[in-house]
Amino acid sequence: MPRIRRVCLQRALAAVPPPPLGSKVLADVLYLTGCFHLRQPTIQARKKAVRYLRRCVEIAEHLPGAASLSVSARLNLTVSFNRLDEREEALREAQQALIALQRLPPDSIDASERAVFEGIARYNLMCSLEATGQHEGALEQAREATRARVSLPDGHTFASQLGSAEEDLKKAHQPTNVHQKLHTARTITSEASTWSRNLPDIGSPRHSPRFQQQKRFTINGAGDCKAKDLALRGGRALGALPTVEMRSELEKLGAPLPDDKGVTELAKKFVNWIEDYKYKYMLPPSHTWANLFAILDEDHSGFVSYDEMYKCVRSTLKVKEKALPANMLKALWVVLDADHSNSITVDEMSKFFRRADDVLQERTKALRRRLTGFTTKGAGEDKDKELALLNRALEAQPTAEMRAELAKQGVPLPDEQGLTELSKKIFHWIEDWKYREYKDPSHNWVNLFAVLDEDKSGYVSYDELAKCMRSTLKVKEKALPTTALKALWVVLDADNSNSITVDEMSKFFRRADDVLQERTKALRRQQSGFTTKGAGEDNDKELARLGRRALLGDASLAMEAGSPRFSSRSPRVPPSPPKIPKPPVKSPRAAKAPRASDPSSMLPELSSHRGRATAGGTPREDATRAKQVAHSAIVNQTPAPTEPPKTQAAPDLATTETAGEQSAGEPSAASETQG
């Protein structure tokens, strides 16, 4: 069965058209193929799963409406790396899956599906953090997974697993006996004190501290000499020298220590390297020095050793020897570790990072705009510099400075009538954007405010207002100049708080109350009714006319329902069985032809469209009914007998009275014949 399924998936991959025509189908097939290989027990199959799922993520990230598929692929990538014992990659993929989930729009997936995704992402992140020795972070993620389980029903597949995440993590840290404390997840740490507490398990050598230390660094392709050197040094990947010995070694080599200006330049380089790394892996920018320190402090012990600093620079940040030589890194370490404690605390590292305060602020703002806006990937270094200059130029001004600038330029502020017109314009722009994006119309002012409040903070800044107008609503400079937008902002932010709350914005939107009600009703009718897209203006008018007649209860629509235009939609009624004609009754009205409106007549009513009957049957049924009509006409045209038959039934009282009234008024045809 697995072989048949693998062959089917391979044929599906071969049949998918090339991108961009078959991008969505290709991403789905890649996801299914990766999940299939992930279920296989071999290591080779899991490596194939990693390749297929990574390709799926690369395609799904750029497809509209495929964000949930990208998150699912990242979560399965986390499981794949955990099964391959690649804990660092598993932790990175789990973090990226959680970030991608948080960036999803609220209306892209259901609330229950979002809770499932968040719970699974938190649970995988908990396992990855626990496997890398970050127990406090794992406990926090376990609590978040338990909170996500609250919004799931009791019978859900992941409800029990997410609900017991914190209990499972606590049980994993309970000691089995006095001399041994093992965790269910394989921990990776660099603290010697932690290694001494974790005794090796005889039955499972993969849990030993030496094995965990050796597997952190790879020597693939390094040769037998490097392998022997690593074994002789007791499994230590890096033999760190004490700071005192490192200082004397640099003095022997004649390497100078960096002065105050050199330390500042190195601090700026470190900040740029860390921010580039975070931008590359879609991580949030560092707003504080603690976040910068967390990149260096791998084991979250509260201090940084030289091993951690070296590994972060070479392995994590990918800084080459040419950009930062080893002697310069050692010299920086000697300067920072002034007390020769062989470690750097948070306070010592924060003093170093504070030298690059201006660089950190600029990079944080630029990265935030770049993550939420456009990118210049592949445009070159000049475009990156130009974008940085534009970001600094577009930095939001305080409202007081903006007011003074407009007054200096002589730009008038909008009055009451101008505010009302701007309110109606902005409302129309928002509703047009919602109609284009197939979103529900704004029934209240809170929904209008939510479009402007991008970060859901409860207030709107000038940056959010300008970005919403230019990027989201696509309002051109000609329709709303920048000076007019600033003048509107100055009027709305009357208290100079540099932000607009919900109440202040609702007062502005209430000026377009009549437009809101009209647009809401029109959009509701348009979305709930029929569409004539591509049918032309005449059909639109005709559909509107028929809709008005249907709402007024026009009975003539029932007559038109049998016309050829509506005959395809009318139900096919089977023909009635043929009636046996009764003998004619002697009556003054017996010789007259039956009227079309008489219910006893066999003749169907004729429609004005091409003279066809409104019965709506098949051609065979129409021919049968035509024969019946001809037979009825022949019977009705036979001469009436002079004497009524003996078996004649008693005449109806109503018929007799009607005949008497008619005979009193005018002579009948029978009396004229007898005379």
XYZ file of C-alpha atoms in Angstrom:
675
model
C 0.000 0.000 0.000
C 2.755 2.588 0.738
C 4.383 1.762 -2.605
C 1.107 2.367 -4.475
C 0.617 5.645 -2.667
C 4.176 6.740 -3.446
C 3.690 5.959 -7.135
C 0.419 7.928 -7.182
C 2.100 10.948 -5.596
C 4.981 10.761 -8.076
C 2.542 10.671 -10.986
C 0.644 13.606 -9.497
C 3.871 15.604 -9.275
C 4.655 14.787 -12.904
C 1.171 15.853 -14.037
C 1.181 19.242 -12.290
C 1.686 22.135 -14.748
C 4.684 24.400 -14.131
C 4.315 27.526 -11.938
C 2.652 29.947 -11.790
C -0.224 28.067 -13.451
C -0.056 25.060 -11.131
C 1.504 26.634 -8.043
C -1.399 25.876 -5.697
C -1.743 22.294 -6.899
C 2.026 21.816 -6.766
C 2.156 23.068 -3.175
C -0.638 20.678 -2.167
C 1.046 17.689 -3.815
C 4.413 18.583 -2.276
C 2.764 18.818 1.139
C 1.102 15.399 0.763
C 4.350 13.853 -0.493
C 6.300 15.299 2.432
C 3.748 14.001 4.938
C 3.904 10.562 3.301
C 7.693 10.380 3.648
C 7.466 11.702 7.206
C 5.432 8.643 8.236
C 8.149 6.271 7.007
C 10.551 4.942 9.684
C 13.799 5.373 7.718
C 16.130 8.360 8.016
C 16.373 8.697 4.234
C 12.597 9.086 3.984
C 12.611 11.797 6.665
C 15.293 13.699 4.772
C 13.124 13.503 1.664
C 10.220 14.819 3.738
C 12.339 17.824 4.713
C 13.101 18.588 1.049
C 9.481 18.299 -0.074
C 8.111 20.343 2.832
C 10.696 23.087 2.378
C 9.789 23.348 -1.296
C 6.112 23.517 -0.299
C 6.843 26.386 2.119
C 8.757 28.309 -0.558
C 5.818 28.068 -2.974
C 2.968 28.556 -0.480
C 4.458 31.683 1.111
C 3.958 33.672 -2.114
C 0.480 32.339 -2.967
C -2.683 34.197 -1.910
C -4.905 32.062 0.272
C -2.217 29.450 1.000
C -0.967 30.822 4.319
C -2.512 27.986 6.326
C -0.773 25.456 4.058
C 2.549 27.197 4.716
C 1.997 27.032 8.491
C 1.091 23.328 8.301
C 4.205 22.584 6.250
C 6.409 24.399 8.775
C 4.881 22.435 11.650
C 5.596 19.162 9.846
C 9.119 20.423 9.174
C 9.545 20.847 12.930
C 8.505 17.241 13.483
C 10.891 16.088 10.736
C 13.875 17.877 12.268
C 13.020 16.555 15.730
C 13.000 12.995 14.382
C 16.329 13.656 12.652
C 17.790 15.002 15.949
C 18.432 18.403 14.371
C 17.239 20.410 17.346
C 18.479 23.808 16.226
C 16.609 23.590 12.912
C 13.506 22.273 14.663
C 13.526 25.233 17.059
C 13.961 27.679 14.191
C 11.121 26.183 12.137
C 8.800 26.146 15.162
C 9.481 29.843 15.795
C 8.904 30.718 12.142
C 5.643 28.725 12.094
C 4.398 30.652 15.128
C 5.394 33.990 13.570
C 3.698 33.083 10.271
C 0.557 32.104 12.182
C 0.486 35.417 14.045
C 0.764 37.306 10.743
C -2.309 35.618 9.263
C -5.316 37.950 8.856
C -8.123 37.305 11.359
C -10.618 36.334 8.650
C -8.290 34.004 6.713
C -9.029 30.901 8.845
C -11.643 29.930 11.417
C -11.145 30.569 15.114
C -11.066 26.856 15.931
C -8.551 26.160 13.148
C -6.391 29.042 14.358
C -6.511 27.640 17.905
C -5.458 24.218 16.610
C -2.559 25.701 14.655
C -1.442 27.833 17.601
C -1.672 24.913 20.014
C 0.337 22.606 17.751
C 2.925 25.324 17.099
C 3.290 26.007 20.831
C 3.562 22.296 21.575
C 6.270 21.771 18.927
C 8.087 24.862 20.163
C 7.909 23.462 23.695
C 9.492 20.185 22.550
C 12.223 22.023 20.632
C 13.052 24.325 23.549
C 13.101 21.385 25.952
C 15.392 19.476 23.613
C 17.818 22.413 23.474
C 17.896 22.804 27.252
C 15.748 25.954 27.458
C 13.455 24.659 30.192
C 11.922 27.978 31.242
C 10.970 28.843 27.680
C 9.547 25.346 27.200
C 7.394 25.742 30.308
C 6.053 29.066 29.029
C 5.163 27.541 25.649
C 3.466 24.627 27.428
C 1.260 27.091 29.299
C 0.424 28.882 26.049
C -0.512 25.545 24.453
C -2.785 24.813 27.413
C -4.479 28.203 26.951
C -5.017 27.490 23.246
C -6.729 24.215 24.168
C -9.529 26.144 25.975
C -11.111 27.230 22.682
C -11.226 23.644 21.345
C -14.120 21.235 21.912
C -13.601 18.325 24.284
C -13.805 15.694 21.560
C -11.133 17.296 19.372
C -8.128 15.257 18.275
C -5.523 17.529 19.860
C -7.573 18.577 22.900
C -6.154 16.008 25.320
C -2.586 16.373 24.050
C -2.580 20.168 24.305
C -4.351 20.129 27.659
C -1.710 17.910 29.249
C 1.297 19.751 27.791
C 2.308 21.415 31.058
C 1.823 18.216 33.067
C 3.906 16.217 30.584
C 6.703 18.758 30.794
C 6.710 18.734 34.587
C 6.745 14.925 34.682
C 9.739 14.943 32.361
C 11.741 16.877 34.991
C 10.964 14.608 37.928
C 14.092 12.604 39.034
C 13.871 8.847 38.671
C 16.226 8.147 41.641
C 18.762 9.873 43.835
C 21.714 9.551 41.428
C 19.953 10.089 38.127
C 17.754 12.739 36.535
C 16.815 12.104 32.939
C 14.436 14.003 30.693
C 12.157 12.532 28.096
C 13.420 15.076 25.584
C 17.131 15.022 24.740
C 18.707 18.097 26.258
C 21.603 19.955 24.665
C 23.525 22.322 26.923
C 26.970 23.820 27.276
C 27.106 24.299 31.046
C 29.618 22.038 32.795
C 27.578 22.135 35.995
C 24.569 20.729 34.157
C 26.723 17.976 32.638
C 27.850 16.889 36.117
C 24.241 16.588 37.274
C 23.216 14.477 34.260
C 24.807 11.054 34.661
C 25.054 8.926 31.481
C 22.529 6.175 30.979
C 24.177 2.770 30.425
C 21.261 1.421 28.435
C 21.004 4.485 26.191
C 24.368 6.087 25.380
C 22.676 8.747 23.248
C 21.540 10.459 26.471
C 25.088 10.861 27.787
C 26.416 14.423 28.220
C 29.504 13.669 26.114
C 27.377 12.528 23.206
C 25.212 15.626 23.506
C 28.318 17.795 23.510
C 29.818 16.061 20.484
C 26.660 16.275 18.393
C 26.457 20.045 18.726
C 29.413 20.516 16.372
C 30.037 18.746 13.093
C 33.380 17.652 11.638
C 32.076 16.287 8.345
C 34.858 16.457 5.784
C 37.457 17.609 8.311
C 39.556 14.438 8.165
C 40.795 11.881 10.701
C 43.158 14.345 12.381
C 40.324 16.586 13.455
C 38.329 13.606 14.690
C 41.273 12.376 16.784
C 41.893 15.867 18.111
C 38.261 16.148 19.160
C 38.372 12.733 20.858
C 41.631 13.519 22.694
C 40.231 16.742 24.056
C 37.483 14.832 25.842
C 34.666 15.765 23.510
C 35.190 19.534 23.890
C 34.454 21.214 20.596
C 36.201 24.452 21.536
C 38.951 24.669 24.111
C 38.304 28.138 25.571
C 41.245 29.854 27.209
C 40.811 31.869 30.408
C 40.751 35.603 29.861
C 44.117 36.087 31.598
C 45.853 33.606 29.297
C 44.105 35.098 26.288
C 45.377 38.567 27.212
C 48.974 37.338 27.544
C 48.685 35.466 24.228
C 47.574 38.630 22.434
C 50.453 40.558 23.984
C 52.922 37.971 22.689
C 51.433 38.198 19.193
C 51.536 42.003 19.338
C 47.787 42.344 18.655
C 46.551 45.690 20.041
C 43.358 45.926 22.071
C 40.580 48.105 20.579
C 40.257 51.614 21.971
C 37.005 53.401 22.790
C 36.307 54.290 19.151
C 37.102 50.760 17.998
C 34.753 49.231 20.579
C 31.962 51.549 19.351
C 32.524 50.466 15.744
C 32.466 46.807 16.781
C 29.219 47.381 18.699
C 27.590 48.852 15.582
C 28.821 45.905 13.511
C 27.400 43.427 16.008
C 24.013 45.172 15.983
C 23.913 45.139 12.179
C 24.895 41.458 12.045
C 22.234 40.483 14.580
C 19.508 42.512 12.852
C 20.457 41.071 9.451
C 20.214 37.587 10.920
C 16.774 38.316 12.371
C 15.534 39.787 9.116
C 16.844 36.793 7.155
C 14.940 34.305 9.310
C 11.818 36.517 9.681
C 12.313 37.141 13.392
C 11.045 40.298 15.116
C 13.641 43.067 15.473
C 15.490 43.672 18.740
C 13.766 46.486 20.601
C 15.904 46.178 23.753
C 19.409 45.170 24.747
C 18.027 42.085 26.452
C 16.918 40.718 23.067
C 20.384 41.341 21.647
C 21.933 39.590 24.633
C 19.569 36.606 24.172
C 21.100 35.915 20.749
C 24.540 35.487 22.329
C 23.327 33.728 25.481
C 22.429 30.419 23.846
C 21.728 28.422 27.011
C 19.910 31.335 28.733
C 22.167 31.118 31.756
C 22.372 34.883 32.272
C 26.008 35.184 31.155
C 27.965 34.628 27.950
C 31.109 32.522 27.690
C 33.706 32.826 24.948
C 32.492 29.552 23.428
C 28.972 30.927 23.078
C 30.201 34.208 21.639
C 32.446 32.462 19.112
C 29.719 30.006 18.066
C 27.163 32.800 17.702
C 29.487 34.868 15.513
C 30.631 32.018 13.255
C 27.654 29.625 13.149
C 24.559 31.716 13.857
C 25.435 35.122 12.409
C 27.666 33.601 9.665
C 30.394 36.238 10.108
C 33.448 35.309 8.065
C 37.059 35.473 9.201
C 37.684 38.350 6.807
C 34.990 40.528 8.386
C 36.045 39.755 11.978
C 39.411 38.020 12.496
C 39.866 35.657 15.428
C 42.455 37.907 17.114
C 40.093 40.882 16.941
C 37.309 38.805 18.503
C 39.649 37.717 21.284
C 40.759 41.316 21.822
C 37.127 42.399 22.108
C 36.505 39.625 24.628
C 39.477 40.734 26.737
C 38.189 44.331 26.777
C 34.645 43.313 27.724
C 35.752 40.830 30.410
C 37.671 43.412 32.397
C 37.328 41.545 35.721
C 38.756 38.281 34.260
C 35.690 36.279 35.315
C 35.772 34.285 32.033
C 32.182 35.369 31.375
C 30.211 38.477 30.440
C 27.032 39.373 32.293
C 23.979 41.218 31.017
C 25.144 44.544 32.463
C 28.589 44.298 30.890
C 27.135 43.382 27.487
C 24.457 46.105 27.676
C 27.172 48.750 28.175
C 28.788 47.444 25.003
C 25.553 47.476 22.987
C 24.553 50.962 24.202
C 27.390 52.362 22.134
C 25.261 51.555 19.040
C 22.051 53.121 20.310
C 21.389 55.157 17.159
C 22.043 52.166 14.882
C 19.687 49.957 16.868
C 16.835 52.473 16.696
C 17.253 53.021 12.955
C 17.515 49.323 12.180
C 14.511 48.493 14.347
C 12.283 51.013 12.551
C 13.585 50.061 9.108
C 13.092 46.346 9.735
C 9.596 46.896 11.091
C 8.594 48.812 7.970
C 10.316 46.300 5.723
C 8.577 43.340 7.370
C 5.161 44.977 6.947
C 5.756 46.699 3.619
C 7.705 46.168 0.437
C 11.133 44.602 -0.014
C 14.073 45.480 -2.239
C 15.562 41.995 -2.383
C 17.901 41.736 -5.332
C 17.901 45.483 -6.000
C 21.435 46.031 -4.726
C 23.109 47.911 -1.908
C 22.171 51.332 -3.317
C 18.476 50.553 -3.070
C 18.896 49.378 0.521
C 20.606 52.653 1.410
C 17.909 54.600 -0.408
C 15.221 52.691 1.489
C 16.939 53.463 4.781
C 17.018 57.177 3.888
C 13.353 57.101 2.916
C 12.454 55.342 6.152
C 14.159 58.080 8.140
C 12.419 60.739 6.025
C 9.014 59.105 6.514
C 9.402 58.903 10.258
C 6.246 60.252 11.879
C 6.370 63.818 13.186
C 4.667 64.907 16.386
C 1.324 66.580 15.816
C 2.523 69.897 17.239
C 5.422 70.059 14.766
C 3.107 69.036 11.934
C 0.680 71.816 12.872
C 3.486 74.401 12.882
C 4.779 73.125 9.534
C 1.351 73.443 7.900
C 0.934 76.935 9.312
C 4.343 77.929 7.928
C 3.401 76.586 4.478
C 0.039 78.372 4.579
C -2.024 75.181 4.264
C -5.568 75.785 5.598
C -7.137 73.259 7.954
C -10.451 71.688 6.847
C -13.635 73.218 8.257
C -16.847 71.386 9.201
C -17.964 70.968 5.596
C -14.510 69.814 4.545
C -14.392 67.260 7.365
C -17.767 65.877 6.267
C -16.590 65.532 2.663
C -13.348 63.836 3.736
C -15.299 61.482 5.989
C -17.520 60.432 3.094
C -14.528 60.003 0.777
C -12.596 57.843 3.231
C -15.705 55.783 3.899
C -16.216 55.201 0.155
C -12.554 54.195 -0.226
C -12.824 51.701 2.616
C -16.063 50.187 1.316
C -14.700 49.956 -2.249
C -11.604 48.181 -0.935
C -13.738 45.742 1.059
C -15.875 45.056 -2.002
C -12.773 44.366 -4.129
C -11.296 42.063 -1.495
C -14.619 40.175 -0.948
C -14.897 41.333 2.658
C -18.062 42.041 4.606
C -19.284 45.652 4.562
C -18.754 47.892 7.585
C -21.960 47.885 9.596
C -20.566 50.081 12.394
C -17.746 52.490 13.135
C -15.676 49.869 14.943
C -15.177 47.933 11.698
C -14.103 51.114 9.927
C -11.621 51.869 12.705
C -10.228 48.318 12.525
C -9.133 48.914 8.925
C -6.972 51.856 10.025
C -5.734 50.259 13.269
C -3.244 47.834 11.726
C -1.550 46.635 14.918
C -4.877 46.341 16.853
C -3.560 48.614 19.609
C -6.785 50.589 20.080
C -5.432 53.806 18.577
C -4.182 54.982 15.184
C -0.865 56.711 14.557
C -0.058 58.890 11.554
C 2.120 56.127 10.101
C -0.806 53.693 10.194
C -3.167 56.255 8.637
C -0.742 57.094 5.813
C 0.084 53.436 5.164
C -3.599 52.483 5.085
C -4.362 55.239 2.571
C -1.431 54.600 0.243
C -0.783 50.850 0.526
C -4.083 49.262 1.573
C -6.754 51.513 0.036
C -4.520 52.516 -2.931
C -5.466 56.205 -2.699
C -3.323 58.221 -5.088
C -1.646 61.532 -4.331
C -3.977 63.266 -6.760
C -7.098 62.108 -4.909
C -5.733 62.946 -1.441
C -2.529 65.032 -1.257
C -0.129 64.537 1.619
C -0.737 68.068 2.864
C -4.488 67.416 3.012
C -3.864 64.172 4.906
C -1.642 65.987 7.406
C -4.231 68.749 7.807
C -6.895 66.127 8.520
C -4.615 64.486 11.083
C -3.984 67.807 12.839
C -7.721 68.474 13.124
C -8.522 64.980 14.407
C -5.641 64.944 16.921
C -6.803 68.074 18.710
C -5.082 67.192 22.002
C -1.657 66.698 20.313
C -1.361 63.164 21.712
C 0.208 61.898 18.439
C -2.549 59.269 18.214
C -6.282 58.992 17.543
C -8.507 56.836 19.711
C -11.695 54.999 18.761
C -13.913 57.770 20.145
C -12.121 60.499 18.212
C -12.276 58.521 14.970
C -15.937 57.549 15.482
C -16.897 61.245 15.746
C -15.218 61.782 12.392
C -16.897 58.782 10.741
C -20.353 59.719 12.077
C -20.334 62.637 9.656
C -20.952 60.054 6.899
C -23.819 58.297 8.654
C -26.220 58.539 5.701
C -23.586 57.247 3.279
C -22.794 54.329 5.589
C -26.421 53.227 5.737
C -26.912 53.516 1.974
C -23.715 51.672 1.092
C -24.389 48.942 3.634
C -27.895 48.279 2.284
C -26.754 48.409 -1.346
C -23.860 46.034 -0.769
C -26.062 43.649 1.211
C -28.587 43.506 -1.648
C -25.854 43.141 -4.224
C -24.118 40.319 -2.366
C -27.322 38.424 -1.572
C -28.952 38.752 -5.034
C -28.124 37.726 -8.577
C -25.252 39.002 -10.669
C -25.179 39.830 -14.361
C -21.442 40.211 -14.721
C -20.589 40.549 -18.378
C -24.250 40.579 -19.510
C -24.380 44.261 -20.442
C -26.275 47.310 -19.251
C -29.620 46.275 -20.809
C -29.782 43.003 -18.880
C -28.869 44.850 -15.681
C -31.814 47.205 -16.194
C -34.154 44.331 -17.032
C -33.082 42.401 -13.923
C -33.667 45.502 -11.794
C -37.153 45.967 -13.334
C -38.102 42.328 -12.685
C -36.781 42.581 -9.133
C -38.983 45.609 -8.422
C -42.033 43.858 -9.868
C -41.340 40.754 -7.773
C -41.029 42.849 -4.610
C -44.372 44.584 -5.410
C -46.114 41.223 -5.941
C -46.908 41.693 -9.618
C -49.130 38.772 -10.737
C -48.192 39.191 -14.390
C -44.836 37.558 -13.652
C -46.670 34.218 -13.418
C -47.843 34.641 -17.032
C -44.313 35.447 -18.198
C -42.923 32.432 -16.356
C -44.255 30.212 -19.152
C -42.514 32.174 -21.884
C -39.607 30.589 -23.738
C -37.182 32.774 -21.758
C -38.188 31.199 -18.468
C -39.319 27.785 -19.772
C -35.931 26.227 -19.027
C -36.268 27.167 -15.360
C -39.965 26.226 -14.962
C -40.711 22.715 -13.694
C -41.817 20.101 -16.175
C -45.478 19.330 -15.335
C -46.718 15.955 -16.627
C -49.767 16.142 -18.942
C -53.193 15.423 -17.500
C -54.924 12.166 -18.543
C -57.303 12.438 -21.525
C -60.908 13.165 -20.574
C -63.835 11.267 -22.136
C -66.199 13.840 -23.664
C -69.687 13.851 -22.142
C -72.830 13.939 -24.320
C -73.980 17.491 -24.973
C -76.631 18.895 -22.671
C -79.533 20.792 -24.168
C -78.830 24.302 -23.148
C -79.016 27.691 -24.810
C -75.214 27.912 -24.485
C -74.479 24.408 -25.830
C -73.777 25.586 -29.366
C -71.333 28.282 -28.296
C -67.582 27.657 -28.413
C -65.880 27.285 -25.042
C -64.070 30.331 -23.755
C -60.338 30.354 -23.160
C -60.836 31.281 -19.518
C -63.325 28.436 -18.881
C -61.690 25.898 -16.530
C -63.596 23.045 -18.206
C -62.000 23.836 -21.555
C -59.317 21.501 -22.902
C -57.668 24.342 -24.821
C -54.589 25.745 -23.094
C -54.082 29.454 -22.810
C -51.888 30.868 -25.553
C -48.979 33.100 -24.671
C -48.033 36.174 -26.617
C -44.568 34.704 -27.283
C -44.611 32.948 -30.691
C -48.125 31.529 -30.136
C -46.917 28.588 -28.037
C -48.932 27.029 -25.238
C -47.907 27.635 -21.629
C -48.217 23.996 -20.538
C -44.445 23.603 -20.745
C -44.397 19.878 -21.775
C -42.225 17.863 -24.123
C -42.902 17.768 -27.920
C -44.515 14.314 -27.598
C -46.831 15.615 -24.869
C -47.685 18.700 -26.959
C -48.709 16.463 -29.903
C -50.940 14.329 -27.639
C -52.665 17.415 -26.264
C -53.206 18.774 -29.819
C -55.050 15.554 -30.788
C -57.237 15.843 -27.696
C -58.118 19.450 -28.536
C -59.063 18.529 -32.129
C -61.281 15.659 -30.930
C -63.039 17.951 -28.444
C -63.709 20.554 -31.143
C -65.305 17.928 -33.449
C -67.578 16.674 -30.670
C -68.722 20.189 -29.743
C -69.638 21.009 -33.382
C -72.183 18.079 -33.813
C -75.839 19.212 -34.184
C -77.900 19.090 -31.013
C -80.779 16.514 -30.900
C -84.381 17.840 -31.152
C -85.485 15.891 -28.111
C -83.496 15.439 -24.972
C -82.545 11.861 -24.221
C -84.459 9.987 -21.554
C -81.355 9.355 -19.551
C -80.577 13.033 -19.298
C -79.529 14.119 -15.857
C -81.403 16.780 -13.974
C -80.128 20.221 -14.919
C -78.194 22.200 -12.397
C -80.211 24.792 -10.524
C -77.707 27.542 -11.214
C -77.667 26.695 -14.915
C -81.469 26.702 -15.117
C -81.750 30.059 -13.428
C -79.147 31.536 -15.714
C -80.907 30.160 -18.774
C -84.234 31.559 -17.565
C -82.785 34.990 -17.076
C -81.253 34.902 -20.527
C -84.521 33.739 -22.174
C -86.417 36.553 -20.520
C -84.033 39.148 -21.861
C -83.550 37.879 -25.455
C -84.815 34.898 -27.484
C -82.603 31.860 -27.590
C -81.434 30.039 -30.704
C -83.791 27.076 -30.078
C -86.932 29.248 -29.899
C -86.048 30.990 -33.151
C -85.673 27.624 -34.865
C -89.059 26.379 -33.670
C -90.750 29.622 -34.749
